[in-house]
Structure formats: C-alpha cells, structure tokens
mmCIF file of N, CA and C in Angstrom:
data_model
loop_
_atom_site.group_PDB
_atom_site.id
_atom_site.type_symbol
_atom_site.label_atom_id
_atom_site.label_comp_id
_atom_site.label_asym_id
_atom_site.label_seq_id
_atom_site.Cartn_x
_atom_site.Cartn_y
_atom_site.Cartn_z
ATOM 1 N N UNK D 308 15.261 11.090 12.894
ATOM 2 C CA UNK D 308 15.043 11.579 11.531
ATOM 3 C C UNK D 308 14.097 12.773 11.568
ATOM 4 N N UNK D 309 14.287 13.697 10.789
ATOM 5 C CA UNK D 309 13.429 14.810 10.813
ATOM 6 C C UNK D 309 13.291 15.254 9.036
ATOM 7 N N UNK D 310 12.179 15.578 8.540
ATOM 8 C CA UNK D 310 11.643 16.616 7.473
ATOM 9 C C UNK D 310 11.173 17.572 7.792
ATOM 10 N N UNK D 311 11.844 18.649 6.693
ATOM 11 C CA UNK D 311 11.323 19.956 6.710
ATOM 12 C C UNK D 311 10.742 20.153 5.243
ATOM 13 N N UNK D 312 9.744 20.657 5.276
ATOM 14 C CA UNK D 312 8.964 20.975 3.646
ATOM 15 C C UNK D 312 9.752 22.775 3.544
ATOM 16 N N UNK D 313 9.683 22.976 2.616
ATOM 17 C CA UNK D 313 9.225 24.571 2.291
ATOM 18 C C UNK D 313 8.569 24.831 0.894
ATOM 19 N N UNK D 314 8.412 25.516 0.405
ATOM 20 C CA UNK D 314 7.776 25.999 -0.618
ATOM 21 C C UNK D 314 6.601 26.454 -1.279
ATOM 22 N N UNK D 315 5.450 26.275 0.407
ATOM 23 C CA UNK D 315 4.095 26.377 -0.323
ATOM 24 C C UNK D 315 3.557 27.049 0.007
ATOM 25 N N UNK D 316 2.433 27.820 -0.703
ATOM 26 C CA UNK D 316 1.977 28.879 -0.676
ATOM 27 C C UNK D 316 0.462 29.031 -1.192
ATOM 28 N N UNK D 317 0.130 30.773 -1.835
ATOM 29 C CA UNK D 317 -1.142 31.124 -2.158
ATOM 30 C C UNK D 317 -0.512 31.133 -3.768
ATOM 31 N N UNK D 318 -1.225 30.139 -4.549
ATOM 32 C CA UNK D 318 -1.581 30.343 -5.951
ATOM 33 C C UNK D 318 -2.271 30.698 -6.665
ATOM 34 N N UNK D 319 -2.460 31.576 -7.813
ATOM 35 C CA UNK D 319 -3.770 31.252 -8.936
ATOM 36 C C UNK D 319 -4.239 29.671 -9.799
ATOM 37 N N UNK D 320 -5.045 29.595 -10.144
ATOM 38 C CA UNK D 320 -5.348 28.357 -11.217
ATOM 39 C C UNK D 320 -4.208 28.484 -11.924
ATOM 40 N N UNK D 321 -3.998 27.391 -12.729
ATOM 41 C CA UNK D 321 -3.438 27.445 -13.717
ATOM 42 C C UNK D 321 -1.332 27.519 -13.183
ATOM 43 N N UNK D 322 -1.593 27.929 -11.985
ATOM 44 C CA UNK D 322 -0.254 28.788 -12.046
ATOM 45 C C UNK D 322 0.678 27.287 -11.309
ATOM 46 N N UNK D 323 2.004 27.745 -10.854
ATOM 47 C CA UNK D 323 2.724 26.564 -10.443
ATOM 48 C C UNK D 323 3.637 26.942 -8.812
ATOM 49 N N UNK D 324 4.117 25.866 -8.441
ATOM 50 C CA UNK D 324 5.057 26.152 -7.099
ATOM 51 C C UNK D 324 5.798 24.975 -7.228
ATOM 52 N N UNK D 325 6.792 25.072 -6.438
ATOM 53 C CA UNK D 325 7.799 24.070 -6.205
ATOM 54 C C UNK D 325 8.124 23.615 -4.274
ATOM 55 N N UNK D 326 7.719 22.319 -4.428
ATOM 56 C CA UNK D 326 7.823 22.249 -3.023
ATOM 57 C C UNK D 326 9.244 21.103 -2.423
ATOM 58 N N UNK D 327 9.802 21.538 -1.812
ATOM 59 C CA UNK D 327 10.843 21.073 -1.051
ATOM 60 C C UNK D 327 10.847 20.506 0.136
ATOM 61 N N UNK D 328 11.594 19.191 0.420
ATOM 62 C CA UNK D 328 11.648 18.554 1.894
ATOM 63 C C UNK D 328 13.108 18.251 1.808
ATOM 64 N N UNK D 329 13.655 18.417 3.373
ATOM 65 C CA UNK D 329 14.813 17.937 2.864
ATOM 66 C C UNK D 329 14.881 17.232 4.461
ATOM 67 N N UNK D 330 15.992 16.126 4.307
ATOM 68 C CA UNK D 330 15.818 14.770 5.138
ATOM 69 C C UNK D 330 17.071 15.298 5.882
ATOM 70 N N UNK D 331 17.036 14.678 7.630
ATOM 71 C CA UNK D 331 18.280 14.936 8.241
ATOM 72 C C UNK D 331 17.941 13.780 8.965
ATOM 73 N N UNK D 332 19.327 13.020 10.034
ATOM 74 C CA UNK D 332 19.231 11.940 11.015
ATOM 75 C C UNK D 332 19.744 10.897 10.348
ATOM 76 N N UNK D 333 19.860 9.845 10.713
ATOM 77 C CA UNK D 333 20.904 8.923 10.165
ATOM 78 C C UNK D 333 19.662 8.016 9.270
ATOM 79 N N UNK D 334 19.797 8.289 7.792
ATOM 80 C CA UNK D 334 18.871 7.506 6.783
ATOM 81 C C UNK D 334 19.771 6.394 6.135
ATOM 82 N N UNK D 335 19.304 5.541 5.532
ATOM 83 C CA UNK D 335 19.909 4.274 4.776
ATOM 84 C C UNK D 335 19.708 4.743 3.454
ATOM 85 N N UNK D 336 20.581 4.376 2.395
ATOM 86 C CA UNK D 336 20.537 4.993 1.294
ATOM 87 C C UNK D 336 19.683 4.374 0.084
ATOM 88 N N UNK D 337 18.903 2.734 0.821
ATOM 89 C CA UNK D 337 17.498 2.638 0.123
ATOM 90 C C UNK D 337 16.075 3.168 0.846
ATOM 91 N N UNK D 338 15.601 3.567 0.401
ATOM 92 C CA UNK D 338 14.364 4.390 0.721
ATOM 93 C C UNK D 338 13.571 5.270 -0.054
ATOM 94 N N UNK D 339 12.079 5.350 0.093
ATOM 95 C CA UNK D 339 11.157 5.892 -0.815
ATOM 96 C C UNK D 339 10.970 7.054 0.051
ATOM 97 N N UNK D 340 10.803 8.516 -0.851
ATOM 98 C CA UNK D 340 10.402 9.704 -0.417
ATOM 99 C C UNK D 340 9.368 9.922 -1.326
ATOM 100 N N UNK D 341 8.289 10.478 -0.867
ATOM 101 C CA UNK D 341 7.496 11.077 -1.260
ATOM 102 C C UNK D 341 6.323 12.087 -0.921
ATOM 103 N N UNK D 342 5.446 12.624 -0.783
ATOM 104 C CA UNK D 342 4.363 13.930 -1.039
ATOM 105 C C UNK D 342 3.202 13.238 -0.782
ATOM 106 N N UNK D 343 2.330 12.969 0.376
ATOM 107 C CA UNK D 343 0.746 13.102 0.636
ATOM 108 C C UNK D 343 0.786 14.356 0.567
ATOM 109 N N UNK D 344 -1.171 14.657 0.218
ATOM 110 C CA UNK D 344 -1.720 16.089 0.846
ATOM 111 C C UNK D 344 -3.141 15.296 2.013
ATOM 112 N N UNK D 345 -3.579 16.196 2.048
ATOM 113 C CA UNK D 345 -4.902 16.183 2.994
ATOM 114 C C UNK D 345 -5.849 17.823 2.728
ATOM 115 N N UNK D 346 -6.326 17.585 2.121
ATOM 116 C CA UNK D 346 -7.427 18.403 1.872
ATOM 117 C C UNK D 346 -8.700 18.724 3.337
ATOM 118 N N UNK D 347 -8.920 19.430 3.409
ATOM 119 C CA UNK D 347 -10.132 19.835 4.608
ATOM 120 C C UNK D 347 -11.373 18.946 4.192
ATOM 121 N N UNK D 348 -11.361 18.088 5.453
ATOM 122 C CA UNK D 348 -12.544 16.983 5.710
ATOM 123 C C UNK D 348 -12.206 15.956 4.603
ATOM 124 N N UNK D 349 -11.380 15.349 4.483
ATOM 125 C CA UNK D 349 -10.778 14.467 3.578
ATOM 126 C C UNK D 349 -9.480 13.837 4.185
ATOM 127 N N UNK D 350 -9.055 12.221 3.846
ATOM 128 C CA UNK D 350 -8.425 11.587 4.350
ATOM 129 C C UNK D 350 -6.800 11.850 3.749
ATOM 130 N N UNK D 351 -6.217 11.555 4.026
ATOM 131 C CA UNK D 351 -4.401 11.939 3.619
ATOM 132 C C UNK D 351 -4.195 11.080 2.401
ATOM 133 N N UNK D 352 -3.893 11.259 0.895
ATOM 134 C CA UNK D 352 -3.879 10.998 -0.208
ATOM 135 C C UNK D 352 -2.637 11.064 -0.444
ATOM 136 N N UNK D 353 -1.766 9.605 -1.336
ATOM 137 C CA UNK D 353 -0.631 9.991 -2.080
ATOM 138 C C UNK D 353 -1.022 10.315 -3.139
ATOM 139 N N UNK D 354 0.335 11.267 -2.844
ATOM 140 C CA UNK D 354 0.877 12.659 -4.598
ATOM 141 C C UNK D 354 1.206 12.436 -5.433
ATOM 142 N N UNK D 355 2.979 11.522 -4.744
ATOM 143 C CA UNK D 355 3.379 11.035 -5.620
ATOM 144 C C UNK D 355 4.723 10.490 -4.786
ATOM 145 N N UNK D 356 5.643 9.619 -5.065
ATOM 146 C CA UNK D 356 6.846 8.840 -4.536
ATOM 147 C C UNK D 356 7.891 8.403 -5.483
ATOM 148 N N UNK D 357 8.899 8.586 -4.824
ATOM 149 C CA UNK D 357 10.132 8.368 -5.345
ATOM 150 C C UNK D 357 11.643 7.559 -4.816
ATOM 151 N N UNK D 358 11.722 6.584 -5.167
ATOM 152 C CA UNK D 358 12.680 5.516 -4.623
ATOM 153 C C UNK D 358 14.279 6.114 -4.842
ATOM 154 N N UNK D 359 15.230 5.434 -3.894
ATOM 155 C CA UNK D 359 16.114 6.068 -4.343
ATOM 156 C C UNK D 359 16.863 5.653 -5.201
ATOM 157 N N UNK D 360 16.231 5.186 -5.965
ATOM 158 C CA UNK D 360 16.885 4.303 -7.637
ATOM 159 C C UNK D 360 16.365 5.289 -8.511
ATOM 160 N N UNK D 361 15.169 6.270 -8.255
ATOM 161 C CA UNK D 361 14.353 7.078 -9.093
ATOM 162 C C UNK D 361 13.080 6.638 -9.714
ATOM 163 N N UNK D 362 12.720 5.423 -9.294
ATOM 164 C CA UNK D 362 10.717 5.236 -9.993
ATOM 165 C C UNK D 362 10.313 6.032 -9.107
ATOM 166 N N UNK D 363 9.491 6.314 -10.193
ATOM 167 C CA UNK D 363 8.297 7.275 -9.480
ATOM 168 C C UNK D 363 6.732 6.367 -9.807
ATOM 169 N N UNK D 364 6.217 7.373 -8.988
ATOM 170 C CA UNK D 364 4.607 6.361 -8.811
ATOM 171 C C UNK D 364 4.162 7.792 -8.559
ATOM 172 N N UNK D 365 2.924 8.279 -9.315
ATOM 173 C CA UNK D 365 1.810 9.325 -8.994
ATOM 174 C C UNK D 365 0.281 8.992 -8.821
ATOM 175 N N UNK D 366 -0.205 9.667 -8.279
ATOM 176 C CA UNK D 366 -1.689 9.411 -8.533
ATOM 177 C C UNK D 366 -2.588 9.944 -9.621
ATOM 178 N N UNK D 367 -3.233 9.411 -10.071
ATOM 179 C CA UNK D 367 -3.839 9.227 -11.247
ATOM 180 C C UNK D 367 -4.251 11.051 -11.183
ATOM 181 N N UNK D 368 -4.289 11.646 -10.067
ATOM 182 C CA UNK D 368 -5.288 13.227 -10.261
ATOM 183 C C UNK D 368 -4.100 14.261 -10.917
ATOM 184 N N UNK D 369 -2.386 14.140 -10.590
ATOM 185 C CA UNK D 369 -1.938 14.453 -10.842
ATOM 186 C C UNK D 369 -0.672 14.416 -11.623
ATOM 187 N N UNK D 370 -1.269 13.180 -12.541
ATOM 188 C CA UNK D 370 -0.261 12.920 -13.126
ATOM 189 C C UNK D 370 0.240 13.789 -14.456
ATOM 190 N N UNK D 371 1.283 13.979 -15.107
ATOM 191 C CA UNK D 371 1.136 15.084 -16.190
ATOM 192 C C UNK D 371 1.298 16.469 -15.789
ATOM 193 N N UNK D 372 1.151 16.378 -14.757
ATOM 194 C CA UNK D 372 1.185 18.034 -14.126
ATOM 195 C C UNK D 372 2.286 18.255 -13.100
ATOM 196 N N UNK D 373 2.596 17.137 -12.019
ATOM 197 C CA UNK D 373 3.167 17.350 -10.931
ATOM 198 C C UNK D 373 4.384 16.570 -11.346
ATOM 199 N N UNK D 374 5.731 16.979 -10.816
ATOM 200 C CA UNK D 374 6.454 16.011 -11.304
ATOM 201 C C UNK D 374 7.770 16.211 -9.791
ATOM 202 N N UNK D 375 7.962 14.642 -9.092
ATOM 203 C CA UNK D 375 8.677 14.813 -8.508
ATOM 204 C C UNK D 375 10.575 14.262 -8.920
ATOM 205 N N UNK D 376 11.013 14.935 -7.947
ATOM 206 C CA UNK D 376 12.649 14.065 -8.162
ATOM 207 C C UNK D 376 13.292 14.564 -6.640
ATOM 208 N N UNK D 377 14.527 13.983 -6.637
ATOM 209 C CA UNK D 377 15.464 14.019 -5.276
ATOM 210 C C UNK D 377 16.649 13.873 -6.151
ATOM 211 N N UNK D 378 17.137 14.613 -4.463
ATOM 212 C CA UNK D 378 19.316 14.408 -4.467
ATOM 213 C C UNK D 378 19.322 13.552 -3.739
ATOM 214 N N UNK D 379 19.782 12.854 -4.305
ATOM 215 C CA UNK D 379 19.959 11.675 -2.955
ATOM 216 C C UNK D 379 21.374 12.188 -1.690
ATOM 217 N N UNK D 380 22.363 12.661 -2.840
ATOM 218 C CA UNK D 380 23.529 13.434 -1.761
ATOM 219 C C UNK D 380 22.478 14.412 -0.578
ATOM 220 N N UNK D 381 21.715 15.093 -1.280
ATOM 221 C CA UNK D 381 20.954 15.649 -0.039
ATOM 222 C C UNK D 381 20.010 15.072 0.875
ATOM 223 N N UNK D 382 19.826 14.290 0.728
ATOM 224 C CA UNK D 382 17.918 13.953 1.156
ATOM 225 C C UNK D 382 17.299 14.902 1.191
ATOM 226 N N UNK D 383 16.531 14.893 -0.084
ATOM 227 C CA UNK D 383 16.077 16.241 -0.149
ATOM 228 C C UNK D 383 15.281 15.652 -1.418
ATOM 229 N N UNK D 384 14.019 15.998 -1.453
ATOM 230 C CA UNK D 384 12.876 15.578 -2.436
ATOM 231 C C UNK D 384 12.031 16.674 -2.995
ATOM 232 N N UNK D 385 11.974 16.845 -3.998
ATOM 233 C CA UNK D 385 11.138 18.294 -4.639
ATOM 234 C C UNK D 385 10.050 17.775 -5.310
ATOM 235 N N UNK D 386 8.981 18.574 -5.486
ATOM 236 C CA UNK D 386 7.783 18.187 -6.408
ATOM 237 C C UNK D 386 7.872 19.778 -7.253
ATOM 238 N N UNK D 387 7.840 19.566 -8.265
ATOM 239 C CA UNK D 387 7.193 20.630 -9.111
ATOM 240 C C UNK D 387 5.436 20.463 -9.410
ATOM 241 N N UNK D 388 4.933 21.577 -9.312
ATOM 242 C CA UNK D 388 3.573 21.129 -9.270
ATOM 243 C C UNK D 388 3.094 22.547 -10.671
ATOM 244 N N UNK D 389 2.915 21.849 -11.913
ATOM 245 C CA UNK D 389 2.317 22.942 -13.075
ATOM 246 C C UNK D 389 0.945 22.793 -13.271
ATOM 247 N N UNK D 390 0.127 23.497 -13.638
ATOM 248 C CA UNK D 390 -1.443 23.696 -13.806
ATOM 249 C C UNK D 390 -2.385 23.094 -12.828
ATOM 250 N N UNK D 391 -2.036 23.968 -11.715
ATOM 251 C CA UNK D 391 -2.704 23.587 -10.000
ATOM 252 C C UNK D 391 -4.218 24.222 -10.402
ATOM 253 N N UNK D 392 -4.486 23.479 -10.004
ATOM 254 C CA UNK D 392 -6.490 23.947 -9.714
ATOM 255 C C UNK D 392 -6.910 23.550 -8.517
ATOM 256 N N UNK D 393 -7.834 24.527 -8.138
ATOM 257 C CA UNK D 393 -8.317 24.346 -6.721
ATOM 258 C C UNK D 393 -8.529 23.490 -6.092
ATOM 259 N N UNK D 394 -8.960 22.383 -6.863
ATOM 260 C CA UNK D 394 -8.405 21.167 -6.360
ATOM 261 C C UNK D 394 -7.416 20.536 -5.410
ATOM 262 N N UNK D 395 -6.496 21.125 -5.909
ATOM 263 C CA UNK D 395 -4.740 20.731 -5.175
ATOM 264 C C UNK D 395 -5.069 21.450 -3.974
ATOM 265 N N UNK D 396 -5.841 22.325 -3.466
ATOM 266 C CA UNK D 396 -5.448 22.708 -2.505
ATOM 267 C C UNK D 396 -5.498 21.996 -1.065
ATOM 268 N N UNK D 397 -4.651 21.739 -0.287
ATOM 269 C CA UNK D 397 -4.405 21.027 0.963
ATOM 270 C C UNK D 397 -3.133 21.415 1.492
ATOM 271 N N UNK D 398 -2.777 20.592 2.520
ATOM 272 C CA UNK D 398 -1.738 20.439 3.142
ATOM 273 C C UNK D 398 -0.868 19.147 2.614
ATOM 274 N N UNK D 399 0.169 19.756 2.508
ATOM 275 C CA UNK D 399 1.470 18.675 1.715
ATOM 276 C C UNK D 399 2.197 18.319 2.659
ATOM 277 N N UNK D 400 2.181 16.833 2.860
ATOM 278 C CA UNK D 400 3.194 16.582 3.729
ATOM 279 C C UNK D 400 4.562 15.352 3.005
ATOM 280 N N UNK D 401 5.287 15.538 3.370
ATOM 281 C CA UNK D 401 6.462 14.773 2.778
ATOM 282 C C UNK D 401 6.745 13.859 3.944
ATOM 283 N N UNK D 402 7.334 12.608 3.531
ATOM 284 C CA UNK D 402 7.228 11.332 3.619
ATOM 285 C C UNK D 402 8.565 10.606 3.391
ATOM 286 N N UNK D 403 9.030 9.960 4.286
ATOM 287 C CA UNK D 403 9.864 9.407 3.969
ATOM 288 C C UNK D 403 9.730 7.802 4.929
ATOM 289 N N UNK D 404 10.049 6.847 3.985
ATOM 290 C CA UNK D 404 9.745 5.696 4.151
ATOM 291 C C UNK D 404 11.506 4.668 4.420
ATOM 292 N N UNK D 405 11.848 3.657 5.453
ATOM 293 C CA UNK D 405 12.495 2.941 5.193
ATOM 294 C C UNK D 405 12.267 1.665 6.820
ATOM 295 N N UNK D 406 11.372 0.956 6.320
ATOM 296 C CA UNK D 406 10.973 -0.082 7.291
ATOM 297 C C UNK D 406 10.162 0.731 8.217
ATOM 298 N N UNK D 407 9.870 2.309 8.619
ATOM 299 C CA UNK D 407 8.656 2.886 8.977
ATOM 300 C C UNK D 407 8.688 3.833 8.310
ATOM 301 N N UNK D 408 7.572 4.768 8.257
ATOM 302 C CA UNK D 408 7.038 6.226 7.892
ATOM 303 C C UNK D 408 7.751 6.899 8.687
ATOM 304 N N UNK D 409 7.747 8.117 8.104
ATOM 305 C CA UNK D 409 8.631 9.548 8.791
ATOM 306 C C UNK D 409 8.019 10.354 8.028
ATOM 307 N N UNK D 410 7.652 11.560 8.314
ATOM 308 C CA UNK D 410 6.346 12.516 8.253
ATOM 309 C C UNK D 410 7.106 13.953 8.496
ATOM 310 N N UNK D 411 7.047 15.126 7.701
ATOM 311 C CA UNK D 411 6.958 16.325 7.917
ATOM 312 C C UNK D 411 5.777 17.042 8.386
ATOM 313 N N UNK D 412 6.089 17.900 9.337
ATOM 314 C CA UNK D 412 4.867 18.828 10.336
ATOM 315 C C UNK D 412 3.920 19.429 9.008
ATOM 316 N N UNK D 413 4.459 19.328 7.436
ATOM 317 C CA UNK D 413 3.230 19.741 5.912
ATOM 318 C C UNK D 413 3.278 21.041 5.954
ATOM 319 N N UNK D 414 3.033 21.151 4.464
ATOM 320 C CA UNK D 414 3.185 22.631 4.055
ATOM 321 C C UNK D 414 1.824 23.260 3.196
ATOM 322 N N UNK D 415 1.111 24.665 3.737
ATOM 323 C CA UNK D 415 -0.170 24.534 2.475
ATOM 324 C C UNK D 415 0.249 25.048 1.414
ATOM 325 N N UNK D 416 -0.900 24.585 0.628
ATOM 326 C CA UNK D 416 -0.839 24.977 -0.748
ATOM 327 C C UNK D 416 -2.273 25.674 -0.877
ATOM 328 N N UNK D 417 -2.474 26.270 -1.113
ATOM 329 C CA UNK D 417 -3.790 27.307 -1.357
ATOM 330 C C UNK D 417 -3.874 27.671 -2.824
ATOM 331 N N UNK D 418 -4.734 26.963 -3.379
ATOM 332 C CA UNK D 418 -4.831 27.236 -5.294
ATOM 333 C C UNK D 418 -6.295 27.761 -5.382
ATOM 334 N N UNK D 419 -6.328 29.696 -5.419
ATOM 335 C CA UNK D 419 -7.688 30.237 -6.038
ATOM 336 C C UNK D 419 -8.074 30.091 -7.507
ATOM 337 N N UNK D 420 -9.190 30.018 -7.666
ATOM 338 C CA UNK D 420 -9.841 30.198 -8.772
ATOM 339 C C UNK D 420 -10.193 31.488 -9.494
#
C-alpha cells in the first residue's frame, strides 16, 4: 500500500488550501482515511478521519473550518482547510487505516501571519 499527499503549501492567515492523498496497493473497501499533522517539537495530532461509509470525526481545533471527504472509487481523501492560522502550521500526513496504519511520507503546510 502506498499514499501520496499533494497540495500543501505557503499560506496567509485567514486564507485556505486543499490537500490530497490518494491510496494505491490492494485496499479492502472498509477502512478509515484520514489527516494527522505534527507541528515542530510537538507530538503527531489527529485532523480529522473518514470511514468509508462517510463519518467523519475532527478535532475539536479544527472543527468548522477544515472539512474532509473521499472517492472511494479512487482512494483518494481530500481535506479542505478554510481560515488557517498559524497555528495549522505543520506537516500533514495522511493515514490510512484497515487492521494496521499506513502513513504518507506528509505534506507542509506553512500558515504566515
């Protein structure tokens, strides 16, 4: 199994990005995808997750703001992320779960003030 992220970058406050993983290797068609970050000198935090029935689960910092979904025809999981503050800034890694973890090499996100 392999993930690839793309989408992340240098932001302003306030401003938004869209981040992409998309799943390859032989997956089962129940399974949770979802978005840790890891911030500098800080432990790896969930974002947010998404089953492939569609619940989602966020963390309380970004809820209201970030919003994920998937194709399931693709394996392929997106987060929209609106009114980023410097805060958000870390490394995003995407996640995919089915009886173990599976991990993308993460993508940054850099949000100036």
């Amino acid at each position: 199994v392999q993930l690839v992220e793309s989408g992340g970058g240098l932001v302003q406050a306030g401003g938004s990005l869209r981040l992409a993983c998309a799943a390859s290797g032989i997956i089962p068609s129940l399974n949770t995808m979802g978005w840790y970050r890891q911030a500098p000198g800080k432990q790896r935090e969930l974002v947010a997750t998404i089953t492939s029935g569609g619940s989602t689960n966020y963390a309380d910092s970004v809820k209201g703001r970030f919003t994920i979904s998937r194709d399931n025809g693709k394996n392929t999981v997106y987060m929209r992320m609106n009114s980023l503050k410097p805060e958000d800034t870390a490394i995003y890694y995407c996640n995919l779960r089915f009886g173990r973890d599976y991990w993308g090499k993460g993508t940054l996100v850099t949000v100036s003030s």
